[in-house]
Amino acid sequence: MEFPISLFVFLFISTLYINVHATEIFSVTENGATPDGKTDCSQAFLSTWEKACKVDGGTVLVPSGTYLVKSALFEGPCNGQTVFNVIGTLKATPTSSIGVESWIEFSHVNGLVMIGKGVFDGQGASTWSRSVNCKAAGSFSCSNRPSSVKLKFVTNSSIKDVTSMNSKMFHFHLNNCDDVTMDRVSILAPEDSPNTDGIHVGASNNVQLSNLNIATGDDCISLGPGSTNINISDVTCGPGHGISIGSLGKYPNEKNVAGITIRNTTLSKTNNGLRIKTWAPSPPSTVSDVTFQDIILNDVDNPIIIDQQYCPHNRCNHQGDSKVQIKSVKFINIKGSSSCLVGVNVVCSKSMPCQDIEFSGLDITMHGSGQPTTASCSNVKGNFLSNVVPTSCS
């Protein structure tokens, strides 16, 4: 018996439609969440996640409204892709999760898709002054503040269109992740909010960060030990502390950093620009194959800095050199204005000088006056190619 082609087409399209629309949606409000900003919805969120996680393509829906969530750990593995659709606002309590690593955490999930125009509000203001007071007193033992959203052992996942504001610590923290994409994410906190890195990546591979708008009180993006194959593009950063690799070398057995590309990014009025920072003394590790390319600077402090004597709060003895080897780093087409005369400041390790550092297409001048900036370098084997400002190291 022969079937007309039109019937085969109909059946094919119908099958596609069923597959595409097979997602089951589980709303947090249908599982007990009250969007009044006052009632703790933690258990309702966890119950909703558990249901969505059990089905292939399950969706957690956070409708419009404000949901108080003291803390939530969303654990996998799930039975396929799981969508977390945030339309409303998740709000932390001012003191929630103090002493733990994270406020909202996704752990051991493969195929997480976070979407929506919603907001994660960490309500961190009350903890920022506490952090500053701890540091002023010389104490590093104060209780940890939580990151707002942490991805731990998360793979083949994406985050798109959401906003994080006023985190207590890092806004987003990626740890031991592989193949994660973040796109069109907004990150907001006051410029005096301490340690509120926009995105911190550590021990992770194949991470794509693009089309980001970050204004915060610390590094817009920071890459810790074990960051490999990280591509960052189309970022607007400022205020903040720029984009940093490090700090590195603080702990034994840190993994190497390699394959980092940062391009098509604008830094405005940031405390630092493009930075690599390592502790001294330090255990051995390596930073290699790093490219900063097509970066625009607007009135930036320390536009380009490699600091292998990194010492926040000036409480280091420096009795020994950094043993973090920095090599094969390129700064290409970095242009714009600096708030300080030294546009390039490279301080490498005496015992392990920086290798193969290349500067090309630089045009960094003083903000306002247009005066050419200078470069200061020590313990580095590098090249300033033709037609660059600054022209060479002193």
GROMACS .gro file of C-alpha atoms in nm, residues 168-335:
model
  168
  168LYS     CA    1   2.682   3.928   4.918
  169MET     CA    2   2.991   3.779   4.751
  170PHE     CA    3   3.031   3.668   4.388
  171HIS     CA    4   2.724   3.715   4.170
  172PHE     CA    5   2.789   3.399   3.967
  173HIS     CA    6   3.041   3.131   4.064
  174LEU     CA    7   3.128   2.850   3.822
  175ASN     CA    8   3.323   2.569   3.986
  176ASN     CA    9   3.419   2.238   3.823
  177CYS     CA   10   3.195   2.308   3.526
  178ASP     CA   11   3.230   2.208   3.162
  179ASP     CA   12   3.064   2.351   2.851
  180VAL     CA   13   2.871   2.638   3.009
  181THR     CA   14   2.748   2.946   2.822
  182MET     CA   15   2.637   3.277   2.972
  183ASP     CA   16   2.478   3.529   2.735
  184ARG     CA   17   2.295   3.861   2.775
  185VAL     CA   18   2.331   3.860   3.154
  186SER     CA   19   2.324   4.181   3.361
  187ILE     CA   20   2.511   4.217   3.690
  188LEU     CA   21   2.467   4.514   3.922
  189ALA     CA   22   2.612   4.623   4.257
  190PRO     CA   23   2.758   4.949   4.395
  191GLU     CA   24   3.123   5.018   4.321
  192ASP     CA   25   3.206   5.009   4.693
  193SER     CA   26   3.059   4.661   4.751
  194PRO     CA   27   3.358   4.437   4.842
  195ASN     CA   28   3.433   4.105   4.671
  196THR     CA   29   3.122   4.118   4.456
  197ASP     CA   30   3.292   3.973   4.148
  198GLY     CA   31   3.048   3.959   3.861
  199ILE     CA   32   3.147   3.612   3.741
  200HIS     CA   33   3.415   3.398   3.903
  201VAL     CA   34   3.530   3.089   3.714
  202GLY     CA   35   3.748   2.820   3.866
  203ALA     CA   36   3.846   2.463   3.776
  204SER     CA   37   3.622   2.484   3.469
  205ASN     CA   38   3.662   2.414   3.098
  206ASN     CA   39   3.491   2.536   2.780
  207VAL     CA   40   3.313   2.838   2.922
  208GLN     CA   41   3.166   3.104   2.690
  209LEU     CA   42   3.079   3.446   2.837
  210SER     CA   43   2.928   3.699   2.597
  211ASN     CA   44   2.709   4.009   2.574
  212LEU     CA   45   2.739   4.091   2.942
  213ASN     CA   46   2.670   4.417   3.122
  214ILE     CA   47   2.858   4.425   3.453
  215ALA     CA   48   2.879   4.706   3.707
  216THR     CA   49   3.002   4.592   4.047
  217GLY     CA   50   3.248   4.645   4.332
  218ASP     CA   51   3.521   4.397   4.240
  219ASP     CA   52   3.641   4.215   3.928
  220CYS     CA   53   3.381   4.216   3.655
  221ILE     CA   54   3.513   3.871   3.563
  222SER     CA   55   3.780   3.674   3.749
  223LEU     CA   56   3.939   3.348   3.638
  224GLY     CA   57   4.084   3.128   3.909
  225PRO     CA   58   4.307   2.818   3.905
  226GLY     CA   59   4.210   2.546   3.660
  227SER     CA   60   4.032   2.777   3.417
  228THR     CA   61   4.087   2.643   3.065
  229ASN     CA   62   3.945   2.725   2.723
  230ILE     CA   63   3.755   3.032   2.839
  231ASN     CA   64   3.618   3.270   2.575
  232ILE     CA   65   3.494   3.613   2.686
  233SER     CA   66   3.352   3.864   2.439
  234ASP     CA   67   3.132   4.172   2.412
  235VAL     CA   68   3.142   4.270   2.777
  236THR     CA   69   3.067   4.616   2.916
  237CYS     CA   70   3.251   4.649   3.248
  238GLY     CA   71   3.239   4.938   3.491
  239PRO     CA   72   3.250   5.033   3.762
  240GLY     CA   73   3.454   4.745   3.893
  241HIS     CA   74   3.808   4.612   3.901
  242GLY     CA   75   3.832   4.510   3.539
  243ILE     CA   76   3.894   4.157   3.413
  244SER     CA   77   4.143   3.947   3.606
  245ILE     CA   78   4.323   3.619   3.580
  246GLY     CA   79   4.388   3.530   3.942
  247SER     CA   80   4.472   3.564   4.203
  248LEU     CA   81   4.685   3.252   4.156
  249GLY     CA   82   4.942   3.073   4.368
  250LYS     CA   83   4.784   3.115   4.708
  251TYR     CA   84   4.735   2.741   4.769
  252PRO     CA   85   4.935   2.423   4.693
  253ASN     CA   86   4.854   2.208   4.391
  254GLU     CA   87   4.660   2.470   4.199
  255LYS     CA   88   4.578   2.366   3.842
  256ASN     CA   89   4.715   2.557   3.543
  257VAL     CA   90   4.529   2.831   3.356
  258ALA     CA   91   4.540   2.807   2.975
  259GLY     CA   92   4.355   2.898   2.658
  260ILE     CA   93   4.199   3.230   2.765
  261THR     CA   94   4.059   3.482   2.513
  262ILE     CA   95   3.907   3.819   2.607
  263ARG     CA   96   3.795   4.037   2.314
  264ASN     CA   97   3.555   4.311   2.201
  265THR     CA   98   3.518   4.447   2.551
  266THR     CA   99   3.477   4.798   2.695
  267LEU     CA  100   3.611   4.899   3.035
  268SER     CA  101   3.491   5.229   3.183
  269LYS     CA  102   3.629   5.394   3.499
  270THR     CA  103   3.746   5.063   3.641
  271ASN     CA  104   4.012   5.038   3.914
  272ASN     CA  105   4.212   4.803   3.695
  273GLY     CA  106   4.188   4.707   3.332
  274LEU     CA  107   4.333   4.377   3.213
  275ARG     CA  108   4.518   4.203   3.494
  276ILE     CA  109   4.708   3.886   3.578
  277LYS     CA  110   4.789   3.855   3.949
  278THR     CA  111   4.985   3.595   4.145
  279TRP     CA  112   5.095   3.569   4.506
  280ALA     CA  113   5.458   3.570   4.619
  281PRO     CA  114   5.588   3.337   4.739
  282SER     CA  115   5.376   3.072   4.575
  283PRO     CA  116   5.372   2.705   4.476
  284PRO     CA  117   5.441   2.633   4.107
  285SER     CA  118   5.177   2.650   3.832
  286THR     CA  119   5.143   2.798   3.483
  287VAL     CA  120   4.942   3.064   3.298
  288SER     CA  121   4.970   3.029   2.920
  289ASP     CA  122   4.806   3.106   2.585
  290VAL     CA  123   4.620   3.418   2.688
  291THR     CA  124   4.493   3.681   2.444
  292PHE     CA  125   4.341   4.021   2.525
  293GLN     CA  126   4.222   4.172   2.198
  294ASP     CA  127   4.014   4.467   2.073
  295ILE     CA  128   3.959   4.630   2.412
  296ILE     CA  129   3.832   4.987   2.460
  297LEU     CA  130   3.942   5.179   2.771
  298ASN     CA  131   3.754   5.478   2.913
  299ASP     CA  132   3.942   5.653   3.197
  300VAL     CA  133   4.077   5.327   3.343
  301ASP     CA  134   4.327   5.288   3.629
  302ASN     CA  135   4.615   5.050   3.553
  303PRO     CA  136   4.498   4.956   3.202
  304ILE     CA  137   4.739   4.663   3.161
  305ILE     CA  138   4.894   4.503   3.466
  306ILE     CA  139   5.082   4.183   3.542
  307ASP     CA  140   5.148   4.167   3.915
  308GLN     CA  141   5.347   3.874   4.049
  309GLN     CA  142   5.376   4.034   4.390
  310TYR     CA  143   5.004   4.052   4.450
  311CYS     CA  144   4.930   4.135   4.811
  312PRO     CA  145   4.588   4.274   4.902
  313HIS     CA  146   4.575   4.487   5.218
  314ASN     CA  147   4.960   4.483   5.236
  315ARG     CA  148   4.984   4.190   5.474
  316CYS     CA  149   5.240   3.976   5.293
  317ASN     CA  150   5.603   3.907   5.379
  318HIS     CA  151   5.721   3.857   5.017
  319GLN     CA  152   5.999   3.631   5.143
  320GLY     CA  153   6.026   3.446   4.817
  321ASP     CA  154   5.922   3.477   4.455
  322SER     CA  155   5.609   3.369   4.278
  323LYS     CA  156   5.661   3.037   4.104
  324VAL     CA  157   5.365   3.085   3.871
  325GLN     CA  158   5.511   3.081   3.520
  326ILE     CA  159   5.335   3.332   3.292
  327LYS     CA  160   5.400   3.279   2.921
  328SER     CA  161   5.251   3.334   2.575
  329VAL     CA  162   5.033   3.633   2.660
  330LYS     CA  163   4.922   3.879   2.392
  331PHE     CA  164   4.775   4.228   2.428
  332ILE     CA  165   4.639   4.329   2.085
  333ASN     CA  166   4.455   4.649   1.989
  334ILE     CA  167   4.408   4.784   2.339
  335LYS     CA  168   4.301   5.146   2.290
   0.00000   0.00000   0.00000
